[in-house]
C-alpha positions as YAML, in Angstrom:
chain: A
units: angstrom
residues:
- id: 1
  name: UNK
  ca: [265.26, 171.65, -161.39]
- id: 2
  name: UNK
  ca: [267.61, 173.40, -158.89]
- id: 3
  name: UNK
  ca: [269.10, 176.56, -160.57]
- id: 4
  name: UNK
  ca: [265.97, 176.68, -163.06]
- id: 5
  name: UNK
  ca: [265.23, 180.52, -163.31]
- id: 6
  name: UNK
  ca: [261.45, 181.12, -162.57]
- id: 7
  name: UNK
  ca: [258.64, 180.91, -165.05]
- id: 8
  name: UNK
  ca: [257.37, 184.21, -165.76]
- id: 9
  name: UNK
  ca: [254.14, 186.15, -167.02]
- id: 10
  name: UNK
  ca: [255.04, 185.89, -170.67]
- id: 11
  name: UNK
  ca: [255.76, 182.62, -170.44]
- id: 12
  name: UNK
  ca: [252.24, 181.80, -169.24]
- id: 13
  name: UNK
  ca: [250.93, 183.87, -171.29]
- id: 14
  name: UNK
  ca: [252.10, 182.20, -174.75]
- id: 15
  name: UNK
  ca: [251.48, 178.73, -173.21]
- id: 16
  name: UNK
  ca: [247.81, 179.76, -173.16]
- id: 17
  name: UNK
  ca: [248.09, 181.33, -176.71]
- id: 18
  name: UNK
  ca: [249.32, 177.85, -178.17]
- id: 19
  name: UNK
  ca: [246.77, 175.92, -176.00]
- id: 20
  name: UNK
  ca: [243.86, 177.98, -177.04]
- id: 21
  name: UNK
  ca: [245.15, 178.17, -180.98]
- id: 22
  name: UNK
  ca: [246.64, 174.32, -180.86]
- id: 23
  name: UNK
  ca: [248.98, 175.88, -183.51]
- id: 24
  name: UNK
  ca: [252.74, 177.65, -182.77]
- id: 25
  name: UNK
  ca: [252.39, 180.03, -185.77]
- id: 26
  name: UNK
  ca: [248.77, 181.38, -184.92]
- id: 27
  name: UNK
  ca: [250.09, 181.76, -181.20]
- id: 28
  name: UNK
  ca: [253.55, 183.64, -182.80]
- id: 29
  name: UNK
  ca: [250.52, 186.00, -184.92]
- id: 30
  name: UNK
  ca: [247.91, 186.52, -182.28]
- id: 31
  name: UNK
  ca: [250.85, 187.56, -179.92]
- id: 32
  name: UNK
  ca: [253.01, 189.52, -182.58]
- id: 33
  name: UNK
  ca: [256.11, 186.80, -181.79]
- id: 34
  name: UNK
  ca: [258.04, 184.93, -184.03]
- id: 35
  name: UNK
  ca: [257.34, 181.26, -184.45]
- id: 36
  name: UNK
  ca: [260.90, 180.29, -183.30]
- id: 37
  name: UNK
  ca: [260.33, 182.90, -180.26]
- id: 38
  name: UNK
  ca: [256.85, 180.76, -179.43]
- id: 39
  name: UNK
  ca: [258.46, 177.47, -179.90]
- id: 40
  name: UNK
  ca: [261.84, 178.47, -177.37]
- id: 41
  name: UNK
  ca: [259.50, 179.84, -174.71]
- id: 42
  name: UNK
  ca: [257.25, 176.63, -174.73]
- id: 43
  name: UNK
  ca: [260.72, 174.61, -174.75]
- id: 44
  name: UNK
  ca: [261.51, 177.06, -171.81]
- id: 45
  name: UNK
  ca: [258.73, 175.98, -169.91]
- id: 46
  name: UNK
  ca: [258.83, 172.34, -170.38]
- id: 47
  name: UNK
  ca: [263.11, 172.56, -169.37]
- id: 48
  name: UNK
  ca: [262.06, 173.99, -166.09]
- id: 49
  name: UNK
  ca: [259.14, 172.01, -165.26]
- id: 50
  name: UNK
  ca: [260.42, 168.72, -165.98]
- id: 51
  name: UNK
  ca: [257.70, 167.75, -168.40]
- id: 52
  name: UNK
  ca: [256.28, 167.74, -172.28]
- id: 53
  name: UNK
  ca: [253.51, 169.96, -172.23]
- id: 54
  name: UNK
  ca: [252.03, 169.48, -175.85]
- id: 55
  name: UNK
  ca: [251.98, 166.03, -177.82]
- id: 56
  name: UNK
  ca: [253.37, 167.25, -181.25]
- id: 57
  name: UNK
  ca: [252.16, 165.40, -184.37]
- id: 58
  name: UNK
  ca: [251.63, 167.08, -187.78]
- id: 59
  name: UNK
  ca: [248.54, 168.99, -187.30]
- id: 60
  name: UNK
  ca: [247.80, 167.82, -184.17]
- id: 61
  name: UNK
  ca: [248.65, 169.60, -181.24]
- id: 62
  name: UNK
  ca: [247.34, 168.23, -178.19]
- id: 63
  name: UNK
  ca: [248.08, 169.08, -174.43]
- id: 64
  name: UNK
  ca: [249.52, 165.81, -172.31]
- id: 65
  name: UNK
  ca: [248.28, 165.49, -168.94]
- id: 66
  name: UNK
  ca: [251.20, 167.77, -167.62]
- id: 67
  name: UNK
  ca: [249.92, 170.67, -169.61]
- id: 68
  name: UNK
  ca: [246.61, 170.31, -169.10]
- id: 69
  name: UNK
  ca: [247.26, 170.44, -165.16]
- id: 70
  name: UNK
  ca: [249.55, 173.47, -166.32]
- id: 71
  name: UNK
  ca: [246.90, 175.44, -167.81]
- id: 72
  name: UNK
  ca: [244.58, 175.66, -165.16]
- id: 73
  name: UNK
  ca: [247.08, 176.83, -163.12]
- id: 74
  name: UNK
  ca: [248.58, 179.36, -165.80]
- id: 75
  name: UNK
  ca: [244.64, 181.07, -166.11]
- id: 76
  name: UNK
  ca: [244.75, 181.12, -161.98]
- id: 77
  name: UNK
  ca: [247.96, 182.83, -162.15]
- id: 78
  name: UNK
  ca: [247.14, 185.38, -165.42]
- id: 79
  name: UNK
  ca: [244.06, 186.50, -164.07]
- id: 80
  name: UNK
  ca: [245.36, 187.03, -160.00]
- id: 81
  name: UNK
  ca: [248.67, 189.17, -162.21]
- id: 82
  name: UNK
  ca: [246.29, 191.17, -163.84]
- id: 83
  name: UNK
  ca: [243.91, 191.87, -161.00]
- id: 84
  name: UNK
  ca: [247.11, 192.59, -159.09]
- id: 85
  name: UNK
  ca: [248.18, 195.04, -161.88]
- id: 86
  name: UNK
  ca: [244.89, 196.24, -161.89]
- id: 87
  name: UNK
  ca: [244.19, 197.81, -158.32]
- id: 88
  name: UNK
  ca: [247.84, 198.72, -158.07]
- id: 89
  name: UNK
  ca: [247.94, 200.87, -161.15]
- id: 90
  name: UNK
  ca: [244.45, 202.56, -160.40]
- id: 91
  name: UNK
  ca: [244.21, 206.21, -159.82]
- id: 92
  name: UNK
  ca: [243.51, 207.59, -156.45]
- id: 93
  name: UNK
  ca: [240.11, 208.33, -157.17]
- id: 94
  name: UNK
  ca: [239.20, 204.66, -158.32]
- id: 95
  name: UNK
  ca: [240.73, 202.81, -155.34]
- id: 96
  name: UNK
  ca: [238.38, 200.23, -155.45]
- id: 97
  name: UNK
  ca: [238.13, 197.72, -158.40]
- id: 98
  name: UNK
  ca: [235.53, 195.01, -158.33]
- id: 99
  name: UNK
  ca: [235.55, 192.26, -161.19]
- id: 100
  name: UNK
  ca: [232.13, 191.11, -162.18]
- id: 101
  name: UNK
  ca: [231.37, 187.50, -164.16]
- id: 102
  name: UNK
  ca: [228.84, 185.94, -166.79]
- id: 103
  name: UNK
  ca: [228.62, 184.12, -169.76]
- id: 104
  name: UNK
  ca: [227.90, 185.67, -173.05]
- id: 105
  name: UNK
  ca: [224.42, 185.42, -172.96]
- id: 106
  name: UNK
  ca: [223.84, 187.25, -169.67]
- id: 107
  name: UNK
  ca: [226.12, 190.04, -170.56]
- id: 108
  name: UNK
  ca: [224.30, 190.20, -173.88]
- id: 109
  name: UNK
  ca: [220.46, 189.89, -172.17]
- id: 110
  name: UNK
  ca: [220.98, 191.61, -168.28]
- id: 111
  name: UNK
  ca: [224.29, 192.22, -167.00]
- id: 112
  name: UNK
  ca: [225.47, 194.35, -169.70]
- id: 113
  name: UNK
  ca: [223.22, 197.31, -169.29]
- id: 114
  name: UNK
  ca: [223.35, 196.52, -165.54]
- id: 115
  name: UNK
  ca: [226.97, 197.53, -165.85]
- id: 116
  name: UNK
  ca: [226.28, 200.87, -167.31]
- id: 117
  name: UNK
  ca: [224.11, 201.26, -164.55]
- id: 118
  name: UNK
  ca: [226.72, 199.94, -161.65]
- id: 119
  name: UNK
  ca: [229.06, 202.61, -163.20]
- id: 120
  name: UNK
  ca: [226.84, 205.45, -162.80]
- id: 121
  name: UNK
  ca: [225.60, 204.76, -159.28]
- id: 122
  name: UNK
  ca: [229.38, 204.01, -158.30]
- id: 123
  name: UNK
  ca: [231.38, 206.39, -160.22]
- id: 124
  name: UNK
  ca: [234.64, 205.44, -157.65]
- id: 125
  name: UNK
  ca: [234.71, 202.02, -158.65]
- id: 126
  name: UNK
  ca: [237.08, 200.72, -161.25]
- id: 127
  name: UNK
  ca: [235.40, 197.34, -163.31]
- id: 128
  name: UNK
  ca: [236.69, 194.80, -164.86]
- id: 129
  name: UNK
  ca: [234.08, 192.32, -167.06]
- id: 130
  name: UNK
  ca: [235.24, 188.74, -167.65]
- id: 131
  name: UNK
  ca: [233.00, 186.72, -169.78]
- id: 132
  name: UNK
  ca: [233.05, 183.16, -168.32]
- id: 133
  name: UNK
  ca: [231.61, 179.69, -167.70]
- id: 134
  name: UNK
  ca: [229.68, 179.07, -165.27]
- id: 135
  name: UNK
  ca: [232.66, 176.27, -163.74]
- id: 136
  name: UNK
  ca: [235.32, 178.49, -163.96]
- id: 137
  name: UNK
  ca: [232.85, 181.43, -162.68]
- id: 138
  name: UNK
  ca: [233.07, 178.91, -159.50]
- id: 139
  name: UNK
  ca: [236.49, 178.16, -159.55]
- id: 140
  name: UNK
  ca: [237.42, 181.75, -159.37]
- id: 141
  name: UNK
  ca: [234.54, 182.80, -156.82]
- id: 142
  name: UNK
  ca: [236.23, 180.16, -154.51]
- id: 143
  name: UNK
  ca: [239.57, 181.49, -155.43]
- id: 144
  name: UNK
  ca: [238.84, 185.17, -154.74]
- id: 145
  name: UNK
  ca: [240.04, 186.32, -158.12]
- id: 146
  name: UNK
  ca: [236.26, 187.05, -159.20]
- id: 147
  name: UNK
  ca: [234.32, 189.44, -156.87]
- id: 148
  name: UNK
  ca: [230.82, 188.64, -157.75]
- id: 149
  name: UNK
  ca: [229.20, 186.23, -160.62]
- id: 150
  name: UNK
  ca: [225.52, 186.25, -162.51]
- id: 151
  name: UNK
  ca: [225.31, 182.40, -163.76]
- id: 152
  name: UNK
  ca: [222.00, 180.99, -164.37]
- id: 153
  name: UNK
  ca: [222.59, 177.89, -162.09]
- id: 154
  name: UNK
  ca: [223.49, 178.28, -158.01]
- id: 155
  name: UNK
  ca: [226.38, 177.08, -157.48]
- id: 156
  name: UNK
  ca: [226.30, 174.09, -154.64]
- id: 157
  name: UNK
  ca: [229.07, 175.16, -152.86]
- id: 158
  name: UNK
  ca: [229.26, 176.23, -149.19]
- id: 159
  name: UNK
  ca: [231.64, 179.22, -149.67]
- id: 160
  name: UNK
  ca: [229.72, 181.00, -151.68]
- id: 161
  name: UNK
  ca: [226.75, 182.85, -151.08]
- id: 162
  name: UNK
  ca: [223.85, 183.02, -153.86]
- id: 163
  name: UNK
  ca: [221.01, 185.27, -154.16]
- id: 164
  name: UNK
  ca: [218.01, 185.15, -156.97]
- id: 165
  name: UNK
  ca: [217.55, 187.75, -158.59]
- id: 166
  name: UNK
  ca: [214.95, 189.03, -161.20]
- id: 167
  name: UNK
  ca: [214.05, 186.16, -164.02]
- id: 168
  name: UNK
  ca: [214.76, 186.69, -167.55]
- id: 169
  name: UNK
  ca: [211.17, 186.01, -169.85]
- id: 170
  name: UNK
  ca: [212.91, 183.61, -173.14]
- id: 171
  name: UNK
  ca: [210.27, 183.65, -176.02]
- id: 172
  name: UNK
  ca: [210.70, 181.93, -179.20]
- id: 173
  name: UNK
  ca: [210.93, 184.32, -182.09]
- id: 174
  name: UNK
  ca: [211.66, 184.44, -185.73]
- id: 175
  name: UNK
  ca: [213.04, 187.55, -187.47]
- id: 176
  name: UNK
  ca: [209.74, 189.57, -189.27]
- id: 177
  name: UNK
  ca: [208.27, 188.33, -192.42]
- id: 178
  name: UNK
  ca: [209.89, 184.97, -191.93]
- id: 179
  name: UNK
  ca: [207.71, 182.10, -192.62]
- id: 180
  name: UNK
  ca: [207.36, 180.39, -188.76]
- id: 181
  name: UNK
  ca: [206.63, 176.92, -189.97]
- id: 182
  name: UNK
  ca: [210.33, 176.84, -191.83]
- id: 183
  name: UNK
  ca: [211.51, 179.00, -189.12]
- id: 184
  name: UNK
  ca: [210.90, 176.10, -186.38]
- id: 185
  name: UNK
  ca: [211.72, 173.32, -188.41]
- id: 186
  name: UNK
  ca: [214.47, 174.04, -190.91]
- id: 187
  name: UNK
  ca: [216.39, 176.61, -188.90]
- id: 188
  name: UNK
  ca: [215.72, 176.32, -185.64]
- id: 189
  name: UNK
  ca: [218.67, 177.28, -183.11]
- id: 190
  name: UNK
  ca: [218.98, 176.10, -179.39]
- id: 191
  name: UNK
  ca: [220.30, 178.85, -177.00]
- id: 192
  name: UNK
  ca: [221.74, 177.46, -174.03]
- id: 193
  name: UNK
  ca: [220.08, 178.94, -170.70]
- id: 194
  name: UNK
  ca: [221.60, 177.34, -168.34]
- id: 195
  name: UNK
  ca: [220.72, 173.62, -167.24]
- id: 196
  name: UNK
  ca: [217.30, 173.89, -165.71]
- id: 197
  name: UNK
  ca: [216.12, 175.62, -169.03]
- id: 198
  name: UNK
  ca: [217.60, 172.17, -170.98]
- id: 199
  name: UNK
  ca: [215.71, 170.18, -169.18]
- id: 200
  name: UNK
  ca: [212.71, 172.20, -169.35]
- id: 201
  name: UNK
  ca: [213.58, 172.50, -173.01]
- id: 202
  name: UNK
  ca: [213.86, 168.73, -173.74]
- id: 203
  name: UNK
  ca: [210.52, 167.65, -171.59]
- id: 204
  name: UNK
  ca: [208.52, 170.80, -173.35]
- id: 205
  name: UNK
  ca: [209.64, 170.05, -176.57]
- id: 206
  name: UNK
  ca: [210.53, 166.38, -177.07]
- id: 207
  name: UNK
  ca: [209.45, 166.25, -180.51]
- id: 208
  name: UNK
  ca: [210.72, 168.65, -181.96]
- id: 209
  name: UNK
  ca: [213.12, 168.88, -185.18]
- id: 210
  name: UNK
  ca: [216.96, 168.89, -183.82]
- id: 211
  name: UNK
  ca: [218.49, 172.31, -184.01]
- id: 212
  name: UNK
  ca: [221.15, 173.03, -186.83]
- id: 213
  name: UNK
  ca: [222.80, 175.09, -184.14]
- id: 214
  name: UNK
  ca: [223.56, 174.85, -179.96]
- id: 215
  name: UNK
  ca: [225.21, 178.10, -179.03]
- id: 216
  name: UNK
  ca: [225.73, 179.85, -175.75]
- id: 217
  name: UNK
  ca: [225.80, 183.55, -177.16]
- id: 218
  name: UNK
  ca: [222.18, 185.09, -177.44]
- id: 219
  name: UNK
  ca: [223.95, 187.39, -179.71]
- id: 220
  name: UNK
  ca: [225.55, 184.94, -181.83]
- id: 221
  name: UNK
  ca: [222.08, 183.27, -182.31]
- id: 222
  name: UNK
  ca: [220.51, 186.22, -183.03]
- id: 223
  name: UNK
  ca: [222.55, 187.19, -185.91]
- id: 224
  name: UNK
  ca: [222.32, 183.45, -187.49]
- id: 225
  name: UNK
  ca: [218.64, 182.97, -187.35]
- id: 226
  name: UNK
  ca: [218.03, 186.93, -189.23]
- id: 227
  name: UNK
  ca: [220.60, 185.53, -191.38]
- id: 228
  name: UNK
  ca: [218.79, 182.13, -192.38]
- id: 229
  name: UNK
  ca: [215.27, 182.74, -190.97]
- id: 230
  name: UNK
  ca: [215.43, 179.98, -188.39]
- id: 231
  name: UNK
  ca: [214.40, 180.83, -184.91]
- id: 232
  name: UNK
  ca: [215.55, 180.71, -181.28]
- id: 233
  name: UNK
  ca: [214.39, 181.53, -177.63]
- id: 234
  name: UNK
  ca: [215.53, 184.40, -177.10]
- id: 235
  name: UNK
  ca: [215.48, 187.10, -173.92]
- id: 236
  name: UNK
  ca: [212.84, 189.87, -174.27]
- id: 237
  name: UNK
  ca: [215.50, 192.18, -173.10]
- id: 238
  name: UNK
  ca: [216.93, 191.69, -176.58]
- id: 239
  name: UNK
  ca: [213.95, 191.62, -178.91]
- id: 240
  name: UNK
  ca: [212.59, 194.44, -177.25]
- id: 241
  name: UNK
  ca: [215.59, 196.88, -178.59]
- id: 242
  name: UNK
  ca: [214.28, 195.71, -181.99]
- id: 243
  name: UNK
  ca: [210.78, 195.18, -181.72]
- id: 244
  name: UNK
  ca: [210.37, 195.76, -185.80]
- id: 245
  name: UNK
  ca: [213.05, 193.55, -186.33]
- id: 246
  name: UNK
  ca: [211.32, 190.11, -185.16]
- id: 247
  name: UNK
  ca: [208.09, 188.40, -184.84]
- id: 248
  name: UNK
  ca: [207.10, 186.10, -181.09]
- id: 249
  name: UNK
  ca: [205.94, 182.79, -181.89]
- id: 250
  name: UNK
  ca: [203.05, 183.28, -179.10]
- id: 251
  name: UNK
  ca: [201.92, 178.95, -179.36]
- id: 252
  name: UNK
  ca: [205.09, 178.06, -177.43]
- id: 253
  name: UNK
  ca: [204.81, 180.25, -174.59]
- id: 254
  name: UNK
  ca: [206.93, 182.19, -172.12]
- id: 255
  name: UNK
  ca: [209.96, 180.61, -170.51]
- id: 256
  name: UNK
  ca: [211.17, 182.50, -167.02]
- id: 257
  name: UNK
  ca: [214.64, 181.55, -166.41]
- id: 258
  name: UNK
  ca: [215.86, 183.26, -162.90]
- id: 259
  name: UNK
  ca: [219.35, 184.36, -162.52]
- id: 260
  name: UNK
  ca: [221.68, 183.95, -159.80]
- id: 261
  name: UNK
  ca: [224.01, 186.32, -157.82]
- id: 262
  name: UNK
  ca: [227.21, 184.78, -156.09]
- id: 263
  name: UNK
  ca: [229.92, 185.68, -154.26]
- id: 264
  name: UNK
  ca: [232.55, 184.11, -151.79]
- id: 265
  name: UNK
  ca: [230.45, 184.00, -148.02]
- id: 266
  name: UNK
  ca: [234.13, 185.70, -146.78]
- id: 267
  name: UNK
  ca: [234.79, 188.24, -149.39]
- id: 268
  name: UNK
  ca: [237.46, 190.40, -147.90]
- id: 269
  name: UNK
  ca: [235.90, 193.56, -148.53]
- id: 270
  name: UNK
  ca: [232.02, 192.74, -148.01]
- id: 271
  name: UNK
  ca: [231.33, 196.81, -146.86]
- id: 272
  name: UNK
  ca: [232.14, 197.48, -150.75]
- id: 273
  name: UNK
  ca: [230.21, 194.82, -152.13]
- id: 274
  name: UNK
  ca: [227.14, 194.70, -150.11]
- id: 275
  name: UNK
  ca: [225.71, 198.41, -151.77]
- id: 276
  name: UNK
  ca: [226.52, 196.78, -155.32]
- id: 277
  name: UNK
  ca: [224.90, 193.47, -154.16]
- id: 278
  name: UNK
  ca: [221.95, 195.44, -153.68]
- id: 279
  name: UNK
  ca: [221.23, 197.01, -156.42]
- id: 280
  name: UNK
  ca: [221.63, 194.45, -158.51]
- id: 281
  name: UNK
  ca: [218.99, 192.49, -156.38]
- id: 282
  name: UNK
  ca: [216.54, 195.71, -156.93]
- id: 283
  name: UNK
  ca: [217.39, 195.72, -160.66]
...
């Protein structure tokens, strides 16, 4: 290894391109590279660590154990270069940059119009959204590359601090006109809330018909059930936008799923995060 040079940002990058694609020539497109260019920096990366970093079969592209150690690494590294390149690069007048987290669906049903309203109370603030799970939300909380998270779970871990904030109310709806008997039984779709909501889910509703689709985007399930009349729980927040648009199936109730707000118990720069902290709690 001695006289290797160092791996650098690029490099990183296009290792994540092939890992998330599993194919060199859709990495080479989605990166505007040459295949040969994506192949020599993987073959780069592998000289200088030592290590194969993708099983290669026809078709098949798999990470070995080396790469899959590599990658979570390579997102740690990405995301801390672009934060970096972030508050370094921002003008004067934004000296402060905060990076907020959430899955889809909470950006879709809360934290999305929170934002717009984070932005006007604190103008000086430069944001940065990363859509997320709710394990790497953790891992990055703990890691200090994420200021502050909204996951629908509290996070069990003593370095972070978590505060409840106001719940979302999940109804199950079907887009207007649609017939609701077909709606819940031929097309129904299963919108992950979190793991408390699953379990509530499969005690509540036991019998019925298995959904022809699990998703985590709210968004994403809203546009396949208009599409094939099927239904979904789904966040008032949404259906209210479009209240002609879809129909509440009342006989199944309300579902209140709370939210949670987390952050690292020693975030080095509490004094800016405490007033933002707060009004997200008053939301």
């Amino acid at each position: 290894m001695r006289g290797q040079p160092p791996v650098d940002i690029q490099q990183l990058k296009t290792f994540l391109e092939v890992c998330k694609t599993r194919h060199f020539g859709h990495a080479a497109q989605n990166l505007y590279l040459t295949q040969s260019a994506v192949s020599f920096r993987i073959r780069q990366l592998e000289t200088q660590l030592g290590t194969p970093l993708f099983n290669r079969h026809r078709n098949n592209l798999q990470l070995t154990h080396a790469g899959e150690r590599l990658k979570v690494h390579a997102e740690t590294i990405i995301t801390t270069w672009q934060r970096a390149q972030q508050e370094v690069s921002s003008r004067d007048d934004q000296h402060r940059a905060l990076t907020l987290g959430a899955s889809a669906n909470i950006w879709s049903a809360w934290l999305g119009e929170a934002l717009g309203e984070l932005h006007e109370r604190f103008p000086d603030v430069l944001w940065r959204a990363d859509t997320l799970t709710g394990d790497l939300m953790v891992r990055r909380l703990l890691e200090r590359t994420l200021d502050l998270a909204v996951l629908t779970d509290p996070p069990k871990v003593d370095e972070l601090k978590t505060v409840a904030l106001q719940p979302l109310t999940l109804v199950m709806a079907a887009p207007a006109g649609a017939d609701i008997e077909r709606a819940l039984t031929d097309a129904y779709v299963l919108v992950d809330w979190g793991t408390r909501f699953m379990i509530d889910h499969a005690k509540r509703f036991a019998h019925s018909p298995s959904p022809v689709l699990h998703t985590g985007d709210a968004r994403l399930a809203m546009a396949f059930v208009r599409r094939h009349q099927g239904s979904a729980f789904l966040p008032t927040s949404l259906l209210d936008a479009e209240p002609d648009d879809w129909q509440r199936i009342d006989s199944y109730g309300e579902m209140h799923k709370t939210l949670y707000l987390a952050h690292h118990a020693h975030h080095p720069d509490l004094d800016s995060l405490s007033p933002v902290i707060d009004c997200l709690v008053r939301r």
